[in-house]
Coordinates of C-alpha atoms and ligand atoms in Angstrom, one line a residue:
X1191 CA -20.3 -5.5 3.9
X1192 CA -22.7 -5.1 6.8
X1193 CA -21.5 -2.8 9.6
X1194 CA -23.3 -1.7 12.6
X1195 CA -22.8 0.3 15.5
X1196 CA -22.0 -1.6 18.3
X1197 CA -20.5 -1.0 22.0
X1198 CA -16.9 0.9 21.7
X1199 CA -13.5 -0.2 22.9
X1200 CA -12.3 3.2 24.2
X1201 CA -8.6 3.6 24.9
X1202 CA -8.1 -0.6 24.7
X1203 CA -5.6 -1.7 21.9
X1204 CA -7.0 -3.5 18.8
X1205 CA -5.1 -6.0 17.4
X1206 CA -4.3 -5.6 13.6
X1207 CA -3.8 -8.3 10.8
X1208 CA -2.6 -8.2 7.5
X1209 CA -2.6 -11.9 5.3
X1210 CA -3.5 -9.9 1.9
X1211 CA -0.4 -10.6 -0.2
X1212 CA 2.7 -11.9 0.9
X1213 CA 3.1 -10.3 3.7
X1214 CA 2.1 -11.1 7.6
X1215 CA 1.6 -8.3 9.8
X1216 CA 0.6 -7.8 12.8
X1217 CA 0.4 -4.9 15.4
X1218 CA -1.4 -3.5 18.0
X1219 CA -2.2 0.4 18.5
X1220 CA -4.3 2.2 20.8
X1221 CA -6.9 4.9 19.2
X1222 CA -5.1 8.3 19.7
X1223 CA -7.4 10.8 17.6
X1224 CA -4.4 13.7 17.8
X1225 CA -1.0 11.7 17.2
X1226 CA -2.3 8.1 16.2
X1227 CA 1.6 7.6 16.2
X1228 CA 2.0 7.5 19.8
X1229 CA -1.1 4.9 20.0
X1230 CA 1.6 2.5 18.3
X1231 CA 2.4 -0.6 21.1
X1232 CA 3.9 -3.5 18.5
X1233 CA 4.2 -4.6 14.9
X1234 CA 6.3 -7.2 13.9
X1235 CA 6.3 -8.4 10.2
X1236 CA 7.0 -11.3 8.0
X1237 CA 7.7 -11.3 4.6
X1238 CA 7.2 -14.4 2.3
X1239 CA 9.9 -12.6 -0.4
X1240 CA 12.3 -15.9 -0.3
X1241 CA 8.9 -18.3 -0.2
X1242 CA 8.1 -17.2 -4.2
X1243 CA 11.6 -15.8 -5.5
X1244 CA 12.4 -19.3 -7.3
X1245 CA 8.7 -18.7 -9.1
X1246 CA 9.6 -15.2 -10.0
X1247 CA 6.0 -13.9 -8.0
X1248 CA 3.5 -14.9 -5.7
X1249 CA 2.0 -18.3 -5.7
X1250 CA -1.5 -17.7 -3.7
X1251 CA -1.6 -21.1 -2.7
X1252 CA 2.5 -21.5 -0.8
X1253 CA 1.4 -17.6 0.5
X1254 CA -2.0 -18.7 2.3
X1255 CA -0.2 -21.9 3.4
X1256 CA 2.4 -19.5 4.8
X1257 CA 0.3 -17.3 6.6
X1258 CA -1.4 -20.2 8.2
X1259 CA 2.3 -21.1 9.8
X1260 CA 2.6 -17.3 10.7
X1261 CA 0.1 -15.6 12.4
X1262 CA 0.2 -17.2 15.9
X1263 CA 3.4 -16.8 16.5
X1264 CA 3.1 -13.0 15.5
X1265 CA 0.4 -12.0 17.4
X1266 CA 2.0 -13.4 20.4
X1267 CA 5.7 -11.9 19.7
X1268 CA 3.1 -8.2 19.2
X1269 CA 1.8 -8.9 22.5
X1270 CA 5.1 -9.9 24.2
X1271 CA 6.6 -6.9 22.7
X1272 CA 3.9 -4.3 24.6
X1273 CA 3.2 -6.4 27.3
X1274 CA 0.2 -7.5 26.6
X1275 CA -2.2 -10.4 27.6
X1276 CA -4.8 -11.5 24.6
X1277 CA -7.4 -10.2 27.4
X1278 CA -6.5 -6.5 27.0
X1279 CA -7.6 -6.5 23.7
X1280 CA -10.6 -4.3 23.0
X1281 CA -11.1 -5.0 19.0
X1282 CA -9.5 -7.0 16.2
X1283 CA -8.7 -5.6 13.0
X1284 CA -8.3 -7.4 9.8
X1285 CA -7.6 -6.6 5.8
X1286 CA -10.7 -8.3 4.3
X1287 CA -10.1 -7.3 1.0
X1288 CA -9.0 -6.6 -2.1
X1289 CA -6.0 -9.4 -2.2
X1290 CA -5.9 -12.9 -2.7
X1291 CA -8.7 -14.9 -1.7
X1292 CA -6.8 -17.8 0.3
X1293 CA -4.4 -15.4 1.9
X1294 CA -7.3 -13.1 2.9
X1295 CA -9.2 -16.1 4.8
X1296 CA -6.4 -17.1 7.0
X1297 CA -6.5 -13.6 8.5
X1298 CA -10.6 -13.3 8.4
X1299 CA -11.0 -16.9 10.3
X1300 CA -7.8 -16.1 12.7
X1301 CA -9.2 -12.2 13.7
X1302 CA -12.8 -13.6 14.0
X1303 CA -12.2 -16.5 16.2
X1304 CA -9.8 -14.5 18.6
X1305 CA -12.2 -11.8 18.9
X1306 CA -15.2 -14.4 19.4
X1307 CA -13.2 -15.9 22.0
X1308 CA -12.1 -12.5 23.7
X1309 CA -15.6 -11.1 23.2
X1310 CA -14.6 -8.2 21.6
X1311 CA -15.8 -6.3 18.4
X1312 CA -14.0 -7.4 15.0
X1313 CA -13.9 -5.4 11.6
X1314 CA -12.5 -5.9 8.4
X1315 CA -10.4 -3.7 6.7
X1316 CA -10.1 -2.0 3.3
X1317 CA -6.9 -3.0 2.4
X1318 CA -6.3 0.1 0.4
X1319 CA -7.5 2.4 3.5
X1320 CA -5.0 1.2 5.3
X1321 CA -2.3 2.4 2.8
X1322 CA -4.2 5.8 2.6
X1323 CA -4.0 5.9 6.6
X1324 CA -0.1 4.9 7.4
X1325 CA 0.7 8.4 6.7
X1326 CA -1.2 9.0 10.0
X1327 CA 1.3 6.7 12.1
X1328 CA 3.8 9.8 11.5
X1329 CA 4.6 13.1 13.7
X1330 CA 2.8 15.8 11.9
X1331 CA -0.4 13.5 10.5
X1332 CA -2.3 15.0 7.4
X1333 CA -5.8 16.0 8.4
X1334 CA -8.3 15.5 5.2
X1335 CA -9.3 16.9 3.5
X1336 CA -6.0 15.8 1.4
X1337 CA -5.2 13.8 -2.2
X1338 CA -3.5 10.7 -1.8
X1339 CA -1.5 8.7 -4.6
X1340 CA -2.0 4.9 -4.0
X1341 CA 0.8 3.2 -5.4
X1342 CA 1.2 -0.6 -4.5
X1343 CA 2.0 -3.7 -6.4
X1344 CA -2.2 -4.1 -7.2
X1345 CA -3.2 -0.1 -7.5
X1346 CA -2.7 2.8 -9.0
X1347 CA -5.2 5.5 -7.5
X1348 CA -5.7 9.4 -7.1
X1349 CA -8.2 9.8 -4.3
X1350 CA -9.8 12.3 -3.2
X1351 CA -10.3 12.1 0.4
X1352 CA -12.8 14.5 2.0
X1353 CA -13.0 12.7 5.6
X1354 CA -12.0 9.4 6.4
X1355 CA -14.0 7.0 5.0
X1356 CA -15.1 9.0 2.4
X1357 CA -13.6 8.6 -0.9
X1358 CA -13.9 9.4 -4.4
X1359 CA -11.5 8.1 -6.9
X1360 CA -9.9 10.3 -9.2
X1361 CA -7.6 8.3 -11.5
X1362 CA -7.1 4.7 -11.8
X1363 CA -5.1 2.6 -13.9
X1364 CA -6.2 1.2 -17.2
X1365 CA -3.9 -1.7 -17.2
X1366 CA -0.4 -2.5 -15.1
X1367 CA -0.4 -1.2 -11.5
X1368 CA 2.8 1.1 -10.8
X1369 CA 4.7 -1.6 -8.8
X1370 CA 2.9 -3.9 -11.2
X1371 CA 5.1 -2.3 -13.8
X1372 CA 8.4 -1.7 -11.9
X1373 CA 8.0 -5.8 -11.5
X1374 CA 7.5 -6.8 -15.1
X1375 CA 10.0 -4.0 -16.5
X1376 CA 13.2 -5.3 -13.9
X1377 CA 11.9 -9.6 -14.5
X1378 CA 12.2 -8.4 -18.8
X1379 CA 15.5 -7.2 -17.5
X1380 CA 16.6 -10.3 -15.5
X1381 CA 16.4 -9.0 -11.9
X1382 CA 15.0 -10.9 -9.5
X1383 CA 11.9 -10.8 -7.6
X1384 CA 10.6 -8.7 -6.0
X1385 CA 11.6 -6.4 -8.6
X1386 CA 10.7 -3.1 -7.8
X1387 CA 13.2 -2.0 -4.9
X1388 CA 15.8 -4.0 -7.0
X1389 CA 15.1 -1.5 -10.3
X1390 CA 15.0 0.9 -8.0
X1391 CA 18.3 0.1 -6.6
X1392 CA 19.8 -0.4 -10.2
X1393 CA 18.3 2.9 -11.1
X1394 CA 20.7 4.7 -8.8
X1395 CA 23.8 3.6 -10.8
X1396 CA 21.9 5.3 -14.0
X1397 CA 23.4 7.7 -15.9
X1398 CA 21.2 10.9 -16.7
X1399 CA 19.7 11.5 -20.3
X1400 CA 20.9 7.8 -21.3
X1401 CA 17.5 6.8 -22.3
X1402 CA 13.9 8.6 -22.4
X1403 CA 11.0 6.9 -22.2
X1404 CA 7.2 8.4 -22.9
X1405 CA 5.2 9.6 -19.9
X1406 CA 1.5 7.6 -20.7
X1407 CA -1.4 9.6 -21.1
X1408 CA 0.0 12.8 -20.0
X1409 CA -0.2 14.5 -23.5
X1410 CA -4.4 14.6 -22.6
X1411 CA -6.5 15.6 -19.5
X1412 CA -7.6 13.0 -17.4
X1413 CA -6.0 11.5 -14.2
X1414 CA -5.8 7.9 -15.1
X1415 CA -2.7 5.5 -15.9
X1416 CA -1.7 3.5 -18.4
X1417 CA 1.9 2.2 -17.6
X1418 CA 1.8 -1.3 -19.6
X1419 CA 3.1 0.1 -22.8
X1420 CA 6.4 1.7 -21.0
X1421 CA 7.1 -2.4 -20.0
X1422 CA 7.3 -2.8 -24.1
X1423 CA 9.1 0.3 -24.9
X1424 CA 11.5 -0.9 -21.8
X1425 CA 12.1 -4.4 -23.5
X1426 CA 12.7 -3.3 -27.0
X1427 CA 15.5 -1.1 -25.6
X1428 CA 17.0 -3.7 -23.9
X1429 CA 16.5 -6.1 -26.9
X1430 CA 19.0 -3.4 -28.9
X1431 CA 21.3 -2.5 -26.1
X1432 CA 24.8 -4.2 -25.5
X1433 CA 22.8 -5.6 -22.5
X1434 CA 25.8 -4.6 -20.3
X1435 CA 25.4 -3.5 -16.5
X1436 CA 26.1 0.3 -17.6
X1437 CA 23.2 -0.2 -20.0
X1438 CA 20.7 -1.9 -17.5
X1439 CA 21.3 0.7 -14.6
X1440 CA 20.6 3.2 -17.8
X1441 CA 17.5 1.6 -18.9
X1442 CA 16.2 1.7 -15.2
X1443 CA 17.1 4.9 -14.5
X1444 CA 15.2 6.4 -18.0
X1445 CA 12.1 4.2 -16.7
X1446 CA 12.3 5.2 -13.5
X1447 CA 12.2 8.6 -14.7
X1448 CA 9.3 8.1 -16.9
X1449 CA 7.2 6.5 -14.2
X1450 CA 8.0 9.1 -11.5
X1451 CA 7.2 12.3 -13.6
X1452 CA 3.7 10.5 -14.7
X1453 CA 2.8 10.2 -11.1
X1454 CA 4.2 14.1 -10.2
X1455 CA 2.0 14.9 -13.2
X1456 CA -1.1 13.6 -12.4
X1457 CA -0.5 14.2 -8.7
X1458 CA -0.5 18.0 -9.6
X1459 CA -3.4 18.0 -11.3
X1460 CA -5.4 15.7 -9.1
X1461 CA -4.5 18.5 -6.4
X1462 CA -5.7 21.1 -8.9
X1463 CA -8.8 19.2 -9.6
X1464 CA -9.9 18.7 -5.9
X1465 CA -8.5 22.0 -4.4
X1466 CA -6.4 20.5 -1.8
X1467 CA -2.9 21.2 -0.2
X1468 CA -1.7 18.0 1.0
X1469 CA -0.9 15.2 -1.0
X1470 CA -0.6 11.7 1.0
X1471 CA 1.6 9.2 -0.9
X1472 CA 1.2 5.0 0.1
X1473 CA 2.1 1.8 -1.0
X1474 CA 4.9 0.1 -2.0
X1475 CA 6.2 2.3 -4.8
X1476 CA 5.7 4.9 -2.0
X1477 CA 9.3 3.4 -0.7
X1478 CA 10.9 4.8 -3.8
X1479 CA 13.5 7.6 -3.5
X1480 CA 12.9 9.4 -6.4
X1481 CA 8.9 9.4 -6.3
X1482 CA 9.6 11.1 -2.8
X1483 CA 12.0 13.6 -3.8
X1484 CA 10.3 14.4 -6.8
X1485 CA 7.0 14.7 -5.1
X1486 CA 8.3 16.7 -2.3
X1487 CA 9.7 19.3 -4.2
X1488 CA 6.9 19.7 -6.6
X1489 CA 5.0 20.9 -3.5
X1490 CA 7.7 23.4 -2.5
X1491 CA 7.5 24.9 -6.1
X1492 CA 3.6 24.4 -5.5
X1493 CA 2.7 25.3 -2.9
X1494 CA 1.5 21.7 -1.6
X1495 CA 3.0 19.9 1.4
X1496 CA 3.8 15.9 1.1
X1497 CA 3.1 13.7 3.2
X1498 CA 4.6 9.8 3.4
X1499 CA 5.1 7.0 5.7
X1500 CA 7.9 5.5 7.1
X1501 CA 9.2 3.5 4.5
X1502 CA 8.4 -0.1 6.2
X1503 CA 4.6 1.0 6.5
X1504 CA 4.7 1.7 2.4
X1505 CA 4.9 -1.3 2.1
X1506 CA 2.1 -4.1 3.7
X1507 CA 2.2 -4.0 7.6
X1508 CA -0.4 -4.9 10.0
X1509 CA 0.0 -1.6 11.4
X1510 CA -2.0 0.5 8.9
X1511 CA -4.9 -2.3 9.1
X1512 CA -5.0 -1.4 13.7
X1513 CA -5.1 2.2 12.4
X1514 CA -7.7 1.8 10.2
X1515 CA -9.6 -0.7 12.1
X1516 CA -8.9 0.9 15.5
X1517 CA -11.1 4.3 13.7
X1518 CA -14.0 2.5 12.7
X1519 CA -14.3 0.6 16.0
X1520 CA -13.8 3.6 18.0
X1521 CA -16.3 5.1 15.7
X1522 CA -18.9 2.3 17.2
X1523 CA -18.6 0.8 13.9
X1524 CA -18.2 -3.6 13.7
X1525 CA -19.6 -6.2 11.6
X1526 CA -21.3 -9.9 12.6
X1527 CA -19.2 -13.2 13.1
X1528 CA -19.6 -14.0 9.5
X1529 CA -16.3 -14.9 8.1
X1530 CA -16.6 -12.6 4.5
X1531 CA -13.8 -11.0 2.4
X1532 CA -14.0 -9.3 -0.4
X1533 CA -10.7 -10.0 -3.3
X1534 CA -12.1 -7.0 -5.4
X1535 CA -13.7 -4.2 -3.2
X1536 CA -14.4 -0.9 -4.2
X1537 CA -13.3 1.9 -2.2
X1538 CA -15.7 4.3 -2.8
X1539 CA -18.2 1.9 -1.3
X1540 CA -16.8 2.4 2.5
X1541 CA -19.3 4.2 5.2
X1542 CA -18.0 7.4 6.6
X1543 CA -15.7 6.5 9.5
X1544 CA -17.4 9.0 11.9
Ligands
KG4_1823 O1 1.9 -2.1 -1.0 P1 2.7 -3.3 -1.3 O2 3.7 -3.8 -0.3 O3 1.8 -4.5 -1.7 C1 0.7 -4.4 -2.4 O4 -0.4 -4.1 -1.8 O5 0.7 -4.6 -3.7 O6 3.5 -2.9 -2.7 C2 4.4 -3.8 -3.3 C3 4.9 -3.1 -4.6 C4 5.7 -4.1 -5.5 O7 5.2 -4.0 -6.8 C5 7.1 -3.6 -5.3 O8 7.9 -3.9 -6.4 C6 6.9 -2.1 -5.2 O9 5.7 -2.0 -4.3 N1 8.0 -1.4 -4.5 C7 8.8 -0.5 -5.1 C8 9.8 -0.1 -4.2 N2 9.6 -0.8 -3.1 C9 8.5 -1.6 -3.3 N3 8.7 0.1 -6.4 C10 9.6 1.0 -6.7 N4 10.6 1.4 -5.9 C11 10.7 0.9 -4.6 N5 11.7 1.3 -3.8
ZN1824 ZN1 -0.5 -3.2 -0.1

């Protein structure tokens, strides 16, 4: 993507969209460089959850549809909610990429012909930079340089993060996603979708020491993930098992387990590798209770302070894409009218944000 420097909107609120997934977010947040928290004015949120449950996941072509029906009536009930007019609006703010390629347009088109109308600077948004970023909405916001764990239903990362905006990827998955695999493992198990939170939710009604599963790839250095082969190991116990509740909330507890102490794993060493004392956890699978406690008291024993979002900006929100966008536009940073997104974008590719 092409982005210049271009007049900045200091101290005006920038209007964030998120259309990436299933999700519709919006919010608007004014650039506060020491508590970007406080800069928060509005972010309401739809979620398409009921839209796919009958088709057991998303269906790109219902979610763009449903984005289309959306997005207006957000973005006014953001404004209505901080007392806004559309003409106090310094910059727009949109996820441009990765996601799904319909889904991704409705916000691109919407973002870009608001802030073509408004005259005001627009920028698209690495979806993944937002997750990395929510943490910031919160009191007490990690400075970099820090590690963060992206954990969403699409990713799996370690990343290093030296500044904003500049990244370098430490571990990636080699096949499932985490929420990818929390998904698959609770649908073999007849949950419904999303299936995640409710594996999650199960989980907690698991006994301890019922069943162990392998952690993948921890037996060898390296900071990438594997997690497709726990999804098998998952389904032939359930094949075996009396299949009873007691059992399921077993079965999701021991893969629950085996997913959590992967990530503490690697997160350690990740930390280790890059020298760093703050680890920043996003995404979905950020959400999930035991990842959080687990993680947070590896650092007291290590030494490392955690850092998370509120649990609805783990998840997709439009409030992570302002942050993000709100930076880079207050860094004089925009692009051109072009309507462009990007469904597989690297993140090492992003300029420096300052
Ligand atoms: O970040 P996100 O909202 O969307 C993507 O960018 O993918 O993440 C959604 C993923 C889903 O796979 C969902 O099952 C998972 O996050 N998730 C959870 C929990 N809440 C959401 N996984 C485990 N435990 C949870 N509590
Ligand atoms: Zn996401």
């Amino acid at each position: 993507m092409d982005t210049t420097q271009i007049s900045k909107p200091v101290g005006k609120p920038v209007l964030g969209i998120e259309t990436s997934c299933d999700e519709t977010g919006v919010a608007l947040l004014r650039w506060e460089p020491d508590a970007p928290g406080r800069g928060l004015l509005a972010h309401t949120l739809y979620s398409q959850i009921k839209l796919h449950a009958d088709y057991g996941g998303v269906v790109p072509e219902l979610a763009s549809r449903d984005h289309v029906r959306k997005l207006l009536p957000l973005v006014r009930e953001a404004l209505a909610q901080a007392g806004l007019a559309p003409a106090d609006l310094g910059g727009v703010a949109y996820t441009a990429g990765p996601g799904l390629v319909g889904a991704l347009l409705v916000g691109a088109s919407a973002a870009r012909a608001m802030a073509w109308a408004l005259g005001v600077p627009a920028i698209g948004v690495h979806h993944m930079e937002g997750h990395l970023l929510a943490p910031l909405l919160e009191d007490d916001p990690p400075a970099p340089p820090f590690v963060a764990l992206l954990v969403s239903g699409g990713h799996s990362l370690l990343v290093e993060v030296r500044a904003i905006g500049e990244y370098r990827i430490l571990g990636d998955t080699l096949d499932d996603a985490a929420g990818e695999a929390f998904d698959k493992t609770a649908k073999l198990m007849g949950l419904p979708y999303p299936g995640g939170p409710a594996l999650a939710k199960l989980a907690m009604q698991g006994r301890a020491g019922g069943y162990r599963f392998s952690r993948p790839m921890t037996d060898r250095p390296g900071l990438d993930f594997s997690f497709s082969g726990l999804k098998t190991q998952v389904l032939l116990a359930w094949q075996k098992s009396d299949q009873s509740e007691q059992t399921r909330a077993d079965i999701a507890r021991g893969f629950e387990e085996a997913i959590v102490d992967t990530l503490v794993i690697k997160c350690r060493r990740a930390l280790e590798a890059a020298g760093a004392r703050r680890l920043v956890i996003a995404g979905g699978v950020g959400a999930n209770q035991r990842l959080r406690a687990e993680l947070a008291a590896a650092g007291a024993k290590d030494g490392f302070k955690a850092y998370f979002p509120r649990l609805a900006f783990c998840t997709d929100n439009g409030a992570m894409i302002a942050l993000a966008g709100a930076i880079r536009l207050a860094a004089g940073q925009s692009q051109d009218e072009t309507v462009q997104v990007f469904p597989r974008w690297d993140l090492e590719t992003l300029p420096p944000a300052a």
